[in-house]
Each structure stands twice: as structure tokens, then as C-alpha cells.
Amino acid sequence: MGRGVPELVLELNGSTWTLDPSRSYTLGRDPQGDLTIDDARVSWRHATISWNGRSWSIEDHGSTNGTYVQGRRIQQVEIGPGSVLHLGNATDGPRVSLSPAGVAGGQAVGAQQAPQQQQPQGAGAGWQGHQAPAQHQAPAQHQAWQQPQPQAGHQQAAHQQAGHQQAPQQQFPHQQPAHQNVPHQQNPGQQGGPGQGGAAGAPPVYGDRSPTTFHQLALGRVMRIGRALENELVVSDLQVSRNHAEFHATPDGRFEIRDLGSHNGTYVNGQPLHKSGSALIGPNDIVGVGHSTFRLVGDRLEEFVDTGEVSFSARHLTVTVDGGKQILKDVSFGVPEKSLIAVIGPSGSGKSTLLKALTGYRPANQGDVLYDNRNLYKQFAELRQRIGLVPQDDILHKELTVAKALKYAAKLRFPSDTTEAERQSRITEVLAELKLDIHKDKKITSLSGGQRKRVSVALELLTKPSLIFLDEPTSGLDPGMDRDVMQLLRGLADDGRTVLVVTHSVAELAICDKLLVMAPGGSVAYFGPPEEALNFFGYTSWADVFSAFENYRDYDWAGRWRGSQHYQMYAADIDAVAAQPVNMPPPQQMRPPKPQTWGTQLWTLVRRYVSVIASDKAFLGLMVALPAVIGVLSAVIPAEFGLAAPTPPNKFNQKSGMILLILAVGICLAGSASSVRELIKERVIYERERATGLSRSAYLASKVIVLGVITAFQGVILCAICFAVRDLPAEGLFMPPAVELCLSIVALGFTSMMFGLMISALVKTSEMTMPLLVMFAIVQLVFTGVLFQVYGTPGLEQLTWLMPSRWGVAAAGTTLDLAHLMPPWDPKNPTDLDPLWEATATQWGINIFVLLVIALICAVAVSRLLRRHEPEVMRK
């Protein structure tokens, strides 16, 4: 120990170490770290203790659950003798205490760590020989893909051992391809997958893990649960409300759980309690609060914290579409915790359908999805909070900066009682974990493809999901970015999450723990270690495998898989343990609750939408230029509104109707153009946010409010330019004529904007919006009632009642007395006037009212159309 350096002894789990200032010490679950802490709440590489030349300090490496000093989460802080740290939880996480030398007998860390480091090396060798126990698979796999040379050598040796493989490549389905070079069979109980069971007589909770902590319940006592420190049971989870729920021990010896109006809900056996509702619980019941679950054992409450280390399995998933065609056929597989699973297969093999079935977006017609032995379909309302989904298209508003995008996502996903500081703290953690902190002030449009994918992952990590699904995350990326994204996913799995990625890229499959190969028709062709897959199929490249799928589409790939030794090793015990029995709830209970009130969501959505529009300068310029240009065009027509002194008598102003026609068609075009792309371009974002509890009506209302204000502004610009060069009538019907005319034009523009939203919700691609927009504008032009007589013609007149322009022109026509301003359609009967142009305040009100009714009908239609893009369990 150098002179002036205070000797420091670290105590952890009953063992002590004397720290050497010449080196740093890594704390975490990594067996190859300096101080290994086997606790689910501790990250793989959690923190580092080092001497900085002036003092000892600890630095947190962006851990999932944090490092705490005196109950306060820290990033980096100086420490010394007498310091006490907690890892993963401020109160009962693993305790690290520091004392001066001589107070506690210590030993050199290096001496104690030597034998510990031998275990991962053996695990790595075992993994490469395919004999490693499951509990060592994750770190060993990580070691292997960091050093690809031995793995490549092993694959080459495997292919050399099967020297007759080239022949089956030519006549593949007709002969059994070489797959004799298989690993020794592992003990299925060591797989860590769905075979784990819970305690005897109780439903399985996180397999066979021990509880994270215990809480004693006393008769007559109330134990309150929540995020606030004044609760008896503090849960440091932003998914939990400040005062979330409470346990009651009744005098007769029974126990009750009562919800305190929480935002994300309290669950009993996966089923939500009603707001402020209560339920009696017994020893076989599981109570869910955020990422924590509780089980009653005697008078003691066992708490299990879901830190991400969960097993996951699919059992006999079958999806049937209309007509009885099966697009997913009896798909079964199971994966242990901290795994990275890749799903590959040719087009038409059911990969997207499988992803929807695994996430609960579109539950399978038959079969179950198990989240640590809990049925996802039956407990979707609770478990959906622990699942993250990154679609193929970015779930981002690309006009925003990274920090702003995460800020609004956090506002929508966390309870409304979450403080700004709490949300910002979580955002900072996620940015640091994904190495996005240096890009936080950049617009998402300026990022590379790989960086944008990281931001999409960051959005999902905000709520600390245990399962993360990704659909084609490397699509469109170059090989370098492909590797970066896959290594990012490897790191997420190593840090205590289960990651499943659907991909077409086969370049980086070696870093995955398991590979699922789907065959044409939606069946499993292979499931197991990726390094054994090509040998199983009897080919040397994936291009050959996919060609075989295409050339032999009728071959029984699933039957061949089930008859193989790989099936016996990796999938045969999928049904070994039954899932926790839960009655299927009604659909309304399966829909996830809304994290905030309707008004809070609306305010957040409006602010976000305004930020997106304000960031798009080109869109703002176009929205101003379009009405301005149309206003100038209407101003160049040489005519005046109103009846000038007729010379000679009975001379009508024939061009007033033409001016009004241009105003009407112009505002129809401007209003619909501003909204026709708004829903289709955000469809993927809406689908994901709806699954996390977004209110459909709040989302639609935010669009209507913001676009309505923009349309009103456009109408004012249009009218101001047109009216500035014209003499208007001296009086209106009940207001100044300029105000009446402007209100008529704005109402028409608002209804046209609603038509644009309906088009946007109806189309499947954004390319379809422009032809429909042009068609809408032309139809409005024809049926204004100005170009030819539409009233009095059966069928035609009723058709025009559906056209916003008919009622908008009629409303403006009442103010201008257009019926007498334009020449009659029938000169022999000048008293036969258009009834919608009658110059009365009542008729003006009727015309405006009908316009608003059409807008309301469009809003209802948009809401119904949005349902098509929601998880099936959320459709009302």
C-alpha cells in the first residue's frame, strides 16, 4: 500500500477483501469480474471501485437497478472508511461496507478471485463442446462470441467429421442429411427454461428462485405499498404509483389486498382489481404490483422482484385464418433467462405471425405463451408491462431530438404522479446504457440507421421490460451496423433480459444463444444452438438451406425436426411443467389500464404533436404558403361580392360564385392536405403506444385539436387576402359579413381536415394518399352547387348532401345572398332559388351545423378504422 493511501477493507456477503490502490475492482454478476455478486437485482457489470489518486470512488456503469449511498442513487461518488453502499435496491440490496485496515481482517482480492476465474473458462470450453450446464451458458456464450476463432475451428471440424454431407446437398429431402455430429444430451432440468417449477402446493413464481425479500404481516396491521418513502413497503419502480396498494391483515386471520387508485393497476393472479377495489388473498394467490409480485406464506409476505431474468416458452402455437388455412403450425420452443434468440426463415414462414402471437398482439388460436410459467394470454393485462417490442419501422418522431422523444415517451408510459426528476433520471440511465448520451440533443433524422434503432430500443427500455422482441432490427443496415445492433442485443441479454429477434441477416447468428428456423407454412424446422444448425440441415451455407426450403416446399420439415436428437435435447420437455392455472378473463379485463388520465394523455400528446410540427420547418412553410397562394388567385378575378347598381337592369354579378368556388375548393384542399398523411405516417408509433395503454380517443383528439387550429389559421389567411381587395356587403345576417364568411370557410376547412384524417386512417401506404386527396378536391369542386344546378334533381341533390363543399358554399352564400347575386338557373322561373342559399340566420346555422355533423361522423369513422391497428385484446 503506497504512502498516503488509506488502507481500505471491503466487506460483502460475509467476506472481506483488502483493496489495492494500483488497480480497479469490478462488481457485478459476471463470474469473471473481481467481485461476483449473485443477486438478480445486480447488473452483469454493475460498478467499479478504484483509487483516483486523491480518494477512493465508486462509479456506476449505467446499471439497471442502480447503486445507492444513504438511500440516494449515485452515478459516481467518493467513498472511504465507514461508507456503506447498496447495489440494486436502496434498502435491502446487497450491502457493501468499507472500513480501515485492521478493523476487519481482509485478504487480497486477487488471491480470492483466482479460483473463481477458472469456472467461466471451463464453462466456455464446455459451451464450445456443447456440454455446458444451462446456468453457465450465458457468460460462456458471451466469451465464445468475443473470441470467434475457436468457434469457427469447431464448426470446421464438425463439417470435416461429416464428410459425406455434400451428397445430401444434391438430393436433400430424399435422404436424411448428416446430423450425427450432435452434442451430448443435457439434463433438461438444467435448461433453465419452462421446466422450472415453483414451491410445492403453490403456483410457480419465477421458477424455483428464492424470494427477493420477506415482509412480516401482523394481525390488524396495514402494510401500504408504493413508490413514496412513507410507505411501509417501498417499491422503487416507476411503474408503481406513489401510494399504490395496501395489505390488510383482518382480525379473523385472513388477508386482503386493496388498490389505492393506482395508475397501472394492482393484479391478483394476473387479473386487475377495479380502481380502489379489494380482494381476499390466500397462499396460492399471486399479487402483482409493477415489476414486483407477492405471495403469502403463513403470516409472511414473500416478494419477488422481476429484474429481467425470466424464462420464456411457446407451447403448440397454431394460428388459423379465415378459410381454415394454418399460417402457424404447432410451434413450440423454450428458452432460459438471459438468452438471445434469433428467428430466421424464408418469406411466408410465419415469422411476423409468430412475433404477434408471442407478444399477445394477435394471440394464437391454439397453444400458450408462458412467461416464467405464467400464461401471457390469460394474464396479459399485467404481463404486457414487462414486454418490450421494437417493430421493423422506427417507433420515433424523427423530427424530435433524442432527449425530447424519450421525454414524451416517458410522460405517456409512466404514472402521472411520476415527477419530472424521476422521469429524467430514468431517461439518463437508458441513454448511458445504450451509449446515446452523446447524441441526446441531435435530431433523430440526423442519426445513422444503427443509432436510430438504438433510440427505438431506448424507448422500450424506459419501463425496464424483461422480454424484448425485435422485428427485423437490422433491415436496411450495412454489415457494420448489422454487427453493432446484434452486439447491442447481446449486451441486453447479458445484462439480465431475454431478447428475441426476427431477422433475415445470418451474418451474426453465432452470438445468439439459440436459433429458431421456421419452414415454409409456419412450422419449426430447427431449434437449438446456432453453430449446429447448418450441420443439422447438411449444408455449408444458409443460402443453400433457404433454397432447399423453396425447392422442397412440400417436404415435412417439422416431422424431420421432431424425429431428430436435437428435438429431444432442446424441445421434448416443453410440456414438463403445467402453467399456473388461471381462468380466462373477459376481454375488457385483458386490456391494459391507462397509465394516466385521459386529460393528462391528451395534454402530453398535444404538446408532442406541436413539437413535431414546430420542428418541421418545411411543413410549416407549406401550410402557410398553400392558403396564401389560393387567396392571391381568388383576388385576381375582376369581380365584386354583392349586387352593384345594375346597369342595365337585371344584370347579375356572374363571377361572385366563381370567387366563392375558389375559396371553397382552396380551403378543402388546404385542410385535407394538412391531415391526409398524419395517421399513416404514425401508424407504427400508434400501434406500439396503444399496446402500452394509450387512449385512442385522446390520440385522435390531439390530432383534431392541433390540425383544427392549423386549418383555422389557414382559413383566416385565405379570407384575409381575398377580402382585402373586395367590397363586402354592408351588413351580415347577424354578425359582420367578413366574420360570417370567415367562419363558413373555417368550418368547411375543419370538415375537410376530418376527411383527410379518414383517408389517412383508411389507406395502407402513404403513397395512396395523394391520389385520394386529388380525387377528394375534384369531387368537392363539382358538387359545390355553383357550376350547375344540383337542387331539385332527385338522387343528385341527396348525393351532394354528403359533400362538405356543398354546405360550406351554402353557408357563405347565405351571407352574400348568392341566390339573388347569381343569375337564376331557369330564366323563365327566377323565383326558383336554391333553398340552402336562403339569406337567413337560421339557414346559415343549419348549414354550419350540418358541416360539423359530417365532421363528427368522420371522427367516428376514424376511431373505428384505428381499431384495425391495435392489439386484438384491446379492440372494443
PDB file of N, CA and C in Angstrom, residues 327-401:
ATOM      1  N   ILE A 327     -51.430 -20.663 -40.740  1.00  0.00           N
ATOM      2  CA  ILE A 327     -50.214 -19.937 -41.103  1.00  0.00           C
ATOM      3  C   ILE A 327     -49.145 -20.086 -40.025  1.00  0.00           C
ATOM      4  N   LEU A 328     -49.500 -20.724 -38.923  1.00  0.00           N
ATOM      5  CA  LEU A 328     -48.547 -21.094 -37.878  1.00  0.00           C
ATOM      6  C   LEU A 328     -48.981 -22.470 -37.372  1.00  0.00           C
ATOM      7  N   LYS A 329     -48.058 -23.424 -37.366  1.00  0.00           N
ATOM      8  CA  LYS A 329     -48.439 -24.815 -37.092  1.00  0.00           C
ATOM      9  C   LYS A 329     -47.635 -25.388 -35.932  1.00  0.00           C
ATOM     10  N   ASP A 330     -48.262 -25.528 -34.798  1.00  0.00           N
ATOM     11  CA  ASP A 330     -47.719 -26.270 -33.660  1.00  0.00           C
ATOM     12  C   ASP A 330     -46.273 -25.865 -33.362  1.00  0.00           C
ATOM     13  N   VAL A 331     -46.067 -24.574 -33.112  1.00  0.00           N
ATOM     14  CA  VAL A 331     -44.726 -24.057 -32.823  1.00  0.00           C
ATOM     15  C   VAL A 331     -44.474 -24.142 -31.322  1.00  0.00           C
ATOM     16  N   SER A 332     -43.405 -24.825 -30.937  1.00  0.00           N
ATOM     17  CA  SER A 332     -43.044 -24.966 -29.528  1.00  0.00           C
ATOM     18  C   SER A 332     -41.545 -24.758 -29.375  1.00  0.00           C
ATOM     19  N   PHE A 333     -41.169 -23.994 -28.379  1.00  0.00           N
ATOM     20  CA  PHE A 333     -39.763 -23.851 -28.011  1.00  0.00           C
ATOM     21  C   PHE A 333     -39.710 -23.182 -26.644  1.00  0.00           C
ATOM     22  N   GLY A 334     -38.614 -23.366 -25.943  1.00  0.00           N
ATOM     23  CA  GLY A 334     -38.428 -22.757 -24.638  1.00  0.00           C
ATOM     24  C   GLY A 334     -37.014 -22.246 -24.489  1.00  0.00           C
ATOM     25  N   VAL A 335     -36.851 -21.123 -23.828  1.00  0.00           N
ATOM     26  CA  VAL A 335     -35.525 -20.520 -23.678  1.00  0.00           C
ATOM     27  C   VAL A 335     -35.303 -20.157 -22.219  1.00  0.00           C
ATOM     28  N   PRO A 336     -34.074 -20.270 -21.743  1.00  0.00           N
ATOM     29  CA  PRO A 336     -33.767 -19.874 -20.371  1.00  0.00           C
ATOM     30  C   PRO A 336     -33.604 -18.372 -20.259  1.00  0.00           C
ATOM     31  N   GLU A 337     -33.367 -17.925 -19.039  1.00  0.00           N
ATOM     32  CA  GLU A 337     -33.188 -16.497 -18.797  1.00  0.00           C
ATOM     33  C   GLU A 337     -31.896 -15.991 -19.415  1.00  0.00           C
ATOM     34  N   LYS A 338     -31.838 -14.677 -19.600  1.00  0.00           N
ATOM     35  CA  LYS A 338     -30.653 -14.003 -20.148  1.00  0.00           C
ATOM     36  C   LYS A 338     -30.220 -14.591 -21.479  1.00  0.00           C
ATOM     37  N   SER A 339     -31.181 -14.871 -22.336  1.00  0.00           N
ATOM     38  CA  SER A 339     -30.877 -15.501 -23.619  1.00  0.00           C
ATOM     39  C   SER A 339     -31.135 -14.549 -24.776  1.00  0.00           C
ATOM     40  N   LEU A 340     -30.387 -14.736 -25.836  1.00  0.00           N
ATOM     41  CA  LEU A 340     -30.615 -14.049 -27.104  1.00  0.00           C
ATOM     42  C   LEU A 340     -31.009 -15.101 -28.129  1.00  0.00           C
ATOM     43  N   ILE A 341     -32.231 -14.988 -28.642  1.00  0.00           N
ATOM     44  CA  ILE A 341     -32.767 -15.967 -29.579  1.00  0.00           C
ATOM     45  C   ILE A 341     -33.009 -15.287 -30.911  1.00  0.00           C
ATOM     46  N   ALA A 342     -32.533 -15.882 -31.974  1.00  0.00           N
ATOM     47  CA  ALA A 342     -32.776 -15.372 -33.324  1.00  0.00           C
ATOM     48  C   ALA A 342     -33.801 -16.261 -34.012  1.00  0.00           C
ATOM     49  N   VAL A 343     -34.698 -15.638 -34.766  1.00  0.00           N
ATOM     50  CA  VAL A 343     -35.705 -16.358 -35.546  1.00  0.00           C
ATOM     51  C   VAL A 343     -35.461 -16.016 -37.015  1.00  0.00           C
ATOM     52  N   ILE A 344     -35.188 -17.027 -37.820  1.00  0.00           N
ATOM     53  CA  ILE A 344     -34.974 -16.807 -39.244  1.00  0.00           C
ATOM     54  C   ILE A 344     -35.877 -17.750 -40.023  1.00  0.00           C
ATOM     55  N   GLY A 345     -35.993 -17.497 -41.300  1.00  0.00           N
ATOM     56  CA  GLY A 345     -36.816 -18.327 -42.164  1.00  0.00           C
ATOM     57  C   GLY A 345     -37.151 -17.590 -43.443  1.00  0.00           C
ATOM     58  N   PRO A 346     -37.550 -18.300 -44.472  1.00  0.00           N
ATOM     59  CA  PRO A 346     -37.897 -17.653 -45.745  1.00  0.00           C
ATOM     60  C   PRO A 346     -39.203 -16.883 -45.630  1.00  0.00           C
ATOM     61  N   SER A 347     -39.504 -16.089 -46.641  1.00  0.00           N
ATOM     62  CA  SER A 347     -40.778 -15.378 -46.682  1.00  0.00           C
ATOM     63  C   SER A 347     -41.920 -16.379 -46.701  1.00  0.00           C
ATOM     64  N   GLY A 348     -42.957 -16.073 -45.932  1.00  0.00           N
ATOM     65  CA  GLY A 348     -44.098 -16.973 -45.855  1.00  0.00           C
ATOM     66  C   GLY A 348     -43.963 -18.062 -44.822  1.00  0.00           C
ATOM     67  N   SER A 349     -42.941 -17.954 -43.959  1.00  0.00           N
ATOM     68  CA  SER A 349     -42.746 -18.985 -42.939  1.00  0.00           C
ATOM     69  C   SER A 349     -43.415 -18.635 -41.619  1.00  0.00           C
ATOM     70  N   GLY A 350     -44.087 -17.489 -41.557  1.00  0.00           N
ATOM     71  CA  GLY A 350     -44.863 -17.150 -40.363  1.00  0.00           C
ATOM     72  C   GLY A 350     -44.091 -16.412 -39.291  1.00  0.00           C
ATOM     73  N   LYS A 351     -42.967 -15.782 -39.630  1.00  0.00           N
ATOM     74  CA  LYS A 351     -42.164 -15.103 -38.605  1.00  0.00           C
ATOM     75  C   LYS A 351     -42.935 -13.947 -37.978  1.00  0.00           C
ATOM     76  N   SER A 352     -43.563 -13.098 -38.804  1.00  0.00           N
ATOM     77  CA  SER A 352     -44.314 -11.967 -38.256  1.00  0.00           C
ATOM     78  C   SER A 352     -45.521 -12.440 -37.458  1.00  0.00           C
ATOM     79  N   THR A 353     -46.187 -13.484 -37.939  1.00  0.00           N
ATOM     80  CA  THR A 353     -47.322 -14.041 -37.195  1.00  0.00           C
ATOM     81  C   THR A 353     -46.864 -14.592 -35.854  1.00  0.00           C
ATOM     82  N   LEU A 354     -45.711 -15.253 -35.838  1.00  0.00           N
ATOM     83  CA  LEU A 354     -45.174 -15.776 -34.591  1.00  0.00           C
ATOM     84  C   LEU A 354     -44.873 -14.648 -33.619  1.00  0.00           C
ATOM     85  N   LEU A 355     -44.304 -13.564 -34.115  1.00  0.00           N
ATOM     86  CA  LEU A 355     -43.973 -12.441 -33.242  1.00  0.00           C
ATOM     87  C   LEU A 355     -45.230 -11.850 -32.604  1.00  0.00           C
ATOM     88  N   LYS A 356     -46.290 -11.724 -33.392  1.00  0.00           N
ATOM     89  CA  LYS A 356     -47.537 -11.206 -32.849  1.00  0.00           C
ATOM     90  C   LYS A 356     -48.135 -12.153 -31.816  1.00  0.00           C
ATOM     91  N   ALA A 357     -47.986 -13.445 -32.055  1.00  0.00           N
ATOM     92  CA  ALA A 357     -48.507 -14.415 -31.095  1.00  0.00           C
ATOM     93  C   ALA A 357     -47.699 -14.398 -29.801  1.00  0.00           C
ATOM     94  N   LEU A 358     -46.393 -14.230 -29.897  1.00  0.00           N
ATOM     95  CA  LEU A 358     -45.544 -14.238 -28.716  1.00  0.00           C
ATOM     96  C   LEU A 358     -45.735 -13.001 -27.856  1.00  0.00           C
ATOM     97  N   THR A 359     -46.072 -11.877 -28.463  1.00  0.00           N
ATOM     98  CA  THR A 359     -46.244 -10.628 -27.721  1.00  0.00           C
ATOM     99  C   THR A 359     -47.672 -10.393 -27.271  1.00  0.00           C
ATOM    100  N   GLY A 360     -48.622 -11.225 -27.718  1.00  0.00           N
ATOM    101  CA  GLY A 360     -50.012 -11.012 -27.353  1.00  0.00           C
ATOM    102  C   GLY A 360     -50.739 -10.048 -28.259  1.00  0.00           C
ATOM    103  N   TYR A 361     -50.061  -9.504 -29.294  1.00  0.00           N
ATOM    104  CA  TYR A 361     -50.729  -8.609 -30.230  1.00  0.00           C
ATOM    105  C   TYR A 361     -51.859  -9.337 -30.954  1.00  0.00           C
ATOM    106  N   ARG A 362     -51.559 -10.572 -31.367  1.00  0.00           N
ATOM    107  CA  ARG A 362     -52.557 -11.390 -32.028  1.00  0.00           C
ATOM    108  C   ARG A 362     -52.421 -12.787 -31.445  1.00  0.00           C
ATOM    109  N   PRO A 363     -53.133 -13.097 -30.339  1.00  0.00           N
ATOM    110  CA  PRO A 363     -52.967 -14.403 -29.686  1.00  0.00           C
ATOM    111  C   PRO A 363     -53.238 -15.547 -30.644  1.00  0.00           C
ATOM    112  N   ALA A 364     -52.495 -16.625 -30.465  1.00  0.00           N
ATOM    113  CA  ALA A 364     -52.687 -17.809 -31.288  1.00  0.00           C
ATOM    114  C   ALA A 364     -54.049 -18.428 -31.017  1.00  0.00           C
ATOM    115  N   ASN A 365     -54.625 -19.063 -32.028  1.00  0.00           N
ATOM    116  CA  ASN A 365     -55.906 -19.749 -31.851  1.00  0.00           C
ATOM    117  C   ASN A 365     -55.782 -20.933 -30.908  1.00  0.00           C
ATOM    118  N   GLN A 366     -54.631 -21.576 -30.923  1.00  0.00           N
ATOM    119  CA  GLN A 366     -54.366 -22.705 -30.036  1.00  0.00           C
ATOM    120  C   GLN A 366     -52.968 -22.538 -29.464  1.00  0.00           C
ATOM    121  N   GLY A 367     -52.785 -23.064 -28.250  1.00  0.00           N
ATOM    122  CA  GLY A 367     -51.472 -23.023 -27.632  1.00  0.00           C
ATOM    123  C   GLY A 367     -51.350 -21.911 -26.609  1.00  0.00           C
ATOM    124  N   ASP A 368     -50.229 -21.911 -25.905  1.00  0.00           N
ATOM    125  CA  ASP A 368     -49.976 -20.955 -24.825  1.00  0.00           C
ATOM    126  C   ASP A 368     -48.599 -20.344 -24.984  1.00  0.00           C
ATOM    127  N   VAL A 369     -48.474 -19.130 -24.476  1.00  0.00           N
ATOM    128  CA  VAL A 369     -47.175 -18.471 -24.336  1.00  0.00           C
ATOM    129  C   VAL A 369     -46.945 -18.287 -22.839  1.00  0.00           C
ATOM    130  N   LEU A 370     -45.835 -18.803 -22.337  1.00  0.00           N
ATOM    131  CA  LEU A 370     -45.575 -18.797 -20.902  1.00  0.00           C
ATOM    132  C   LEU A 370     -44.435 -17.848 -20.570  1.00  0.00           C
ATOM    133  N   TYR A 371     -44.705 -16.965 -19.644  1.00  0.00           N
ATOM    134  CA  TYR A 371     -43.728 -16.025 -19.107  1.00  0.00           C
ATOM    135  C   TYR A 371     -43.394 -16.529 -17.708  1.00  0.00           C
ATOM    136  N   ASP A 372     -42.260 -17.239 -17.580  1.00  0.00           N
ATOM    137  CA  ASP A 372     -41.915 -17.884 -16.317  1.00  0.00           C
ATOM    138  C   ASP A 372     -43.089 -18.681 -15.753  1.00  0.00           C
ATOM    139  N   ASN A 373     -43.651 -19.519 -16.594  1.00  0.00           N
ATOM    140  CA  ASN A 373     -44.761 -20.416 -16.238  1.00  0.00           C
ATOM    141  C   ASN A 373     -46.070 -19.680 -15.973  1.00  0.00           C
ATOM    142  N   ARG A 374     -46.167 -18.424 -16.347  1.00  0.00           N
ATOM    143  CA  ARG A 374     -47.421 -17.678 -16.234  1.00  0.00           C
ATOM    144  C   ARG A 374     -47.959 -17.456 -17.640  1.00  0.00           C
ATOM    145  N   ASN A 375     -49.234 -17.749 -17.839  1.00  0.00           N
ATOM    146  CA  ASN A 375     -49.832 -17.690 -19.163  1.00  0.00           C
ATOM    147  C   ASN A 375     -49.993 -16.242 -19.605  1.00  0.00           C
ATOM    148  N   LEU A 376     -49.273 -15.874 -20.663  1.00  0.00           N
ATOM    149  CA  LEU A 376     -49.299 -14.491 -21.129  1.00  0.00           C
ATOM    150  C   LEU A 376     -50.685 -14.082 -21.600  1.00  0.00           C
ATOM    151  N   TYR A 377     -51.375 -14.960 -22.320  1.00  0.00           N
ATOM    152  CA  TYR A 377     -52.676 -14.599 -22.858  1.00  0.00           C
ATOM    153  C   TYR A 377     -53.688 -14.351 -21.740  1.00  0.00           C
ATOM    154  N   LYS A 378     -53.642 -15.187 -20.711  1.00  0.00           N
ATOM    155  CA  LYS A 378     -54.616 -15.055 -19.636  1.00  0.00           C
ATOM    156  C   LYS A 378     -54.248 -13.970 -18.633  1.00  0.00           C
ATOM    157  N   GLN A 379     -52.993 -13.548 -18.628  1.00  0.00           N
ATOM    158  CA  GLN A 379     -52.549 -12.534 -17.680  1.00  0.00           C
ATOM    159  C   GLN A 379     -51.905 -11.358 -18.417  1.00  0.00           C
ATOM    160  N   PHE A 380     -52.434 -11.093 -19.618  1.00  0.00           N
ATOM    161  CA  PHE A 380     -51.834 -10.083 -20.489  1.00  0.00           C
ATOM    162  C   PHE A 380     -51.848  -8.704 -19.861  1.00  0.00           C
ATOM    163  N   ALA A 381     -52.925  -8.365 -19.154  1.00  0.00           N
ATOM    164  CA  ALA A 381     -53.045  -7.016 -18.599  1.00  0.00           C
ATOM    165  C   ALA A 381     -51.877  -6.691 -17.678  1.00  0.00           C
ATOM    166  N   GLU A 382     -51.414  -7.675 -16.914  1.00  0.00           N
ATOM    167  CA  GLU A 382     -50.275  -7.436 -16.025  1.00  0.00           C
ATOM    168  C   GLU A 382     -48.951  -7.630 -16.742  1.00  0.00           C
ATOM    169  N   LEU A 383     -48.808  -8.738 -17.442  1.00  0.00           N
ATOM    170  CA  LEU A 383     -47.506  -9.092 -18.009  1.00  0.00           C
ATOM    171  C   LEU A 383     -47.119  -8.226 -19.197  1.00  0.00           C
ATOM    172  N   ARG A 384     -48.086  -7.581 -19.847  1.00  0.00           N
ATOM    173  CA  ARG A 384     -47.726  -6.758 -21.008  1.00  0.00           C
ATOM    174  C   ARG A 384     -46.789  -5.623 -20.592  1.00  0.00           C
ATOM    175  N   GLN A 385     -46.803  -5.226 -19.297  1.00  0.00           N
ATOM    176  CA  GLN A 385     -45.920  -4.166 -18.828  1.00  0.00           C
ATOM    177  C   GLN A 385     -44.467  -4.607 -18.813  1.00  0.00           C
ATOM    178  N   ARG A 386     -44.220  -5.899 -18.917  1.00  0.00           N
ATOM    179  CA  ARG A 386     -42.855  -6.421 -18.835  1.00  0.00           C
ATOM    180  C   ARG A 386     -42.326  -6.860 -20.187  1.00  0.00           C
ATOM    181  N   ILE A 387     -43.051  -6.502 -21.241  1.00  0.00           N
ATOM    182  CA  ILE A 387     -42.665  -6.899 -22.596  1.00  0.00           C
ATOM    183  C   ILE A 387     -42.403  -5.649 -23.428  1.00  0.00           C
ATOM    184  N   GLY A 388     -41.269  -5.613 -24.074  1.00  0.00           N
ATOM    185  CA  GLY A 388     -40.949  -4.536 -24.993  1.00  0.00           C
ATOM    186  C   GLY A 388     -40.949  -5.047 -26.421  1.00  0.00           C
ATOM    187  N   LEU A 389     -41.430  -4.239 -27.344  1.00  0.00           N
ATOM    188  CA  LEU A 389     -41.492  -4.619 -28.755  1.00  0.00           C
ATOM    189  C   LEU A 389     -40.945  -3.488 -29.605  1.00  0.00           C
ATOM    190  N   VAL A 390     -39.943  -3.800 -30.406  1.00  0.00           N
ATOM    191  CA  VAL A 390     -39.360  -2.832 -31.335  1.00  0.00           C
ATOM    192  C   VAL A 390     -39.717  -3.283 -32.743  1.00  0.00           C
ATOM    193  N   PRO A 391     -40.698  -2.625 -33.389  1.00  0.00           N
ATOM    194  CA  PRO A 391     -41.097  -3.038 -34.743  1.00  0.00           C
ATOM    195  C   PRO A 391     -39.987  -2.776 -35.760  1.00  0.00           C
ATOM    196  N   GLN A 392     -40.222  -3.268 -36.974  1.00  0.00           N
ATOM    197  CA  GLN A 392     -39.231  -3.071 -38.029  1.00  0.00           C
ATOM    198  C   GLN A 392     -39.064  -1.598 -38.347  1.00  0.00           C
ATOM    199  N   ASP A 393     -40.170  -0.864 -38.450  1.00  0.00           N
ATOM    200  CA  ASP A 393     -40.096   0.581 -38.663  1.00  0.00           C
ATOM    201  C   ASP A 393     -39.858   1.271 -37.327  1.00  0.00           C
ATOM    202  N   ASP A 394     -39.091   2.347 -37.360  1.00  0.00           N
ATOM    203  CA  ASP A 394     -38.752   3.059 -36.136  1.00  0.00           C
ATOM    204  C   ASP A 394     -40.003   3.624 -35.467  1.00  0.00           C
ATOM    205  N   ILE A 395     -40.126   3.426 -34.156  1.00  0.00           N
ATOM    206  CA  ILE A 395     -41.267   3.958 -33.403  1.00  0.00           C
ATOM    207  C   ILE A 395     -40.893   5.329 -32.857  1.00  0.00           C
ATOM    208  N   LEU A 396     -40.533   6.218 -33.762  1.00  0.00           N
ATOM    209  CA  LEU A 396     -39.972   7.506 -33.378  1.00  0.00           C
ATOM    210  C   LEU A 396     -40.588   8.626 -34.202  1.00  0.00           C
ATOM    211  N   HIS A 397     -40.706   9.786 -33.588  1.00  0.00           N
ATOM    212  CA  HIS A 397     -40.980  11.008 -34.340  1.00  0.00           C
ATOM    213  C   HIS A 397     -39.617  11.591 -34.722  1.00  0.00           C
ATOM    214  N   LYS A 398     -39.231  11.403 -35.953  1.00  0.00           N
ATOM    215  CA  LYS A 398     -37.867  11.689 -36.357  1.00  0.00           C
ATOM    216  C   LYS A 398     -37.548  13.183 -36.340  1.00  0.00           C
ATOM    217  N   GLU A 399     -38.579  14.025 -36.265  1.00  0.00           N
ATOM    218  CA  GLU A 399     -38.326  15.461 -36.224  1.00  0.00           C
ATOM    219  C   GLU A 399     -37.826  15.928 -34.855  1.00  0.00           C
ATOM    220  N   LEU A 400     -38.019  15.108 -33.813  1.00  0.00           N
ATOM    221  CA  LEU A 400     -37.628  15.475 -32.456  1.00  0.00           C
ATOM    222  C   LEU A 400     -36.185  15.079 -32.188  1.00  0.00           C
ATOM    223  N   THR A 401     -35.611  15.677 -31.151  1.00  0.00           N
ATOM    224  CA  THR A 401     -34.306  15.236 -30.687  1.00  0.00           C
ATOM    225  C   THR A 401     -34.481  13.948 -29.886  1.00  0.00           C
TER     226      THR A 401
END
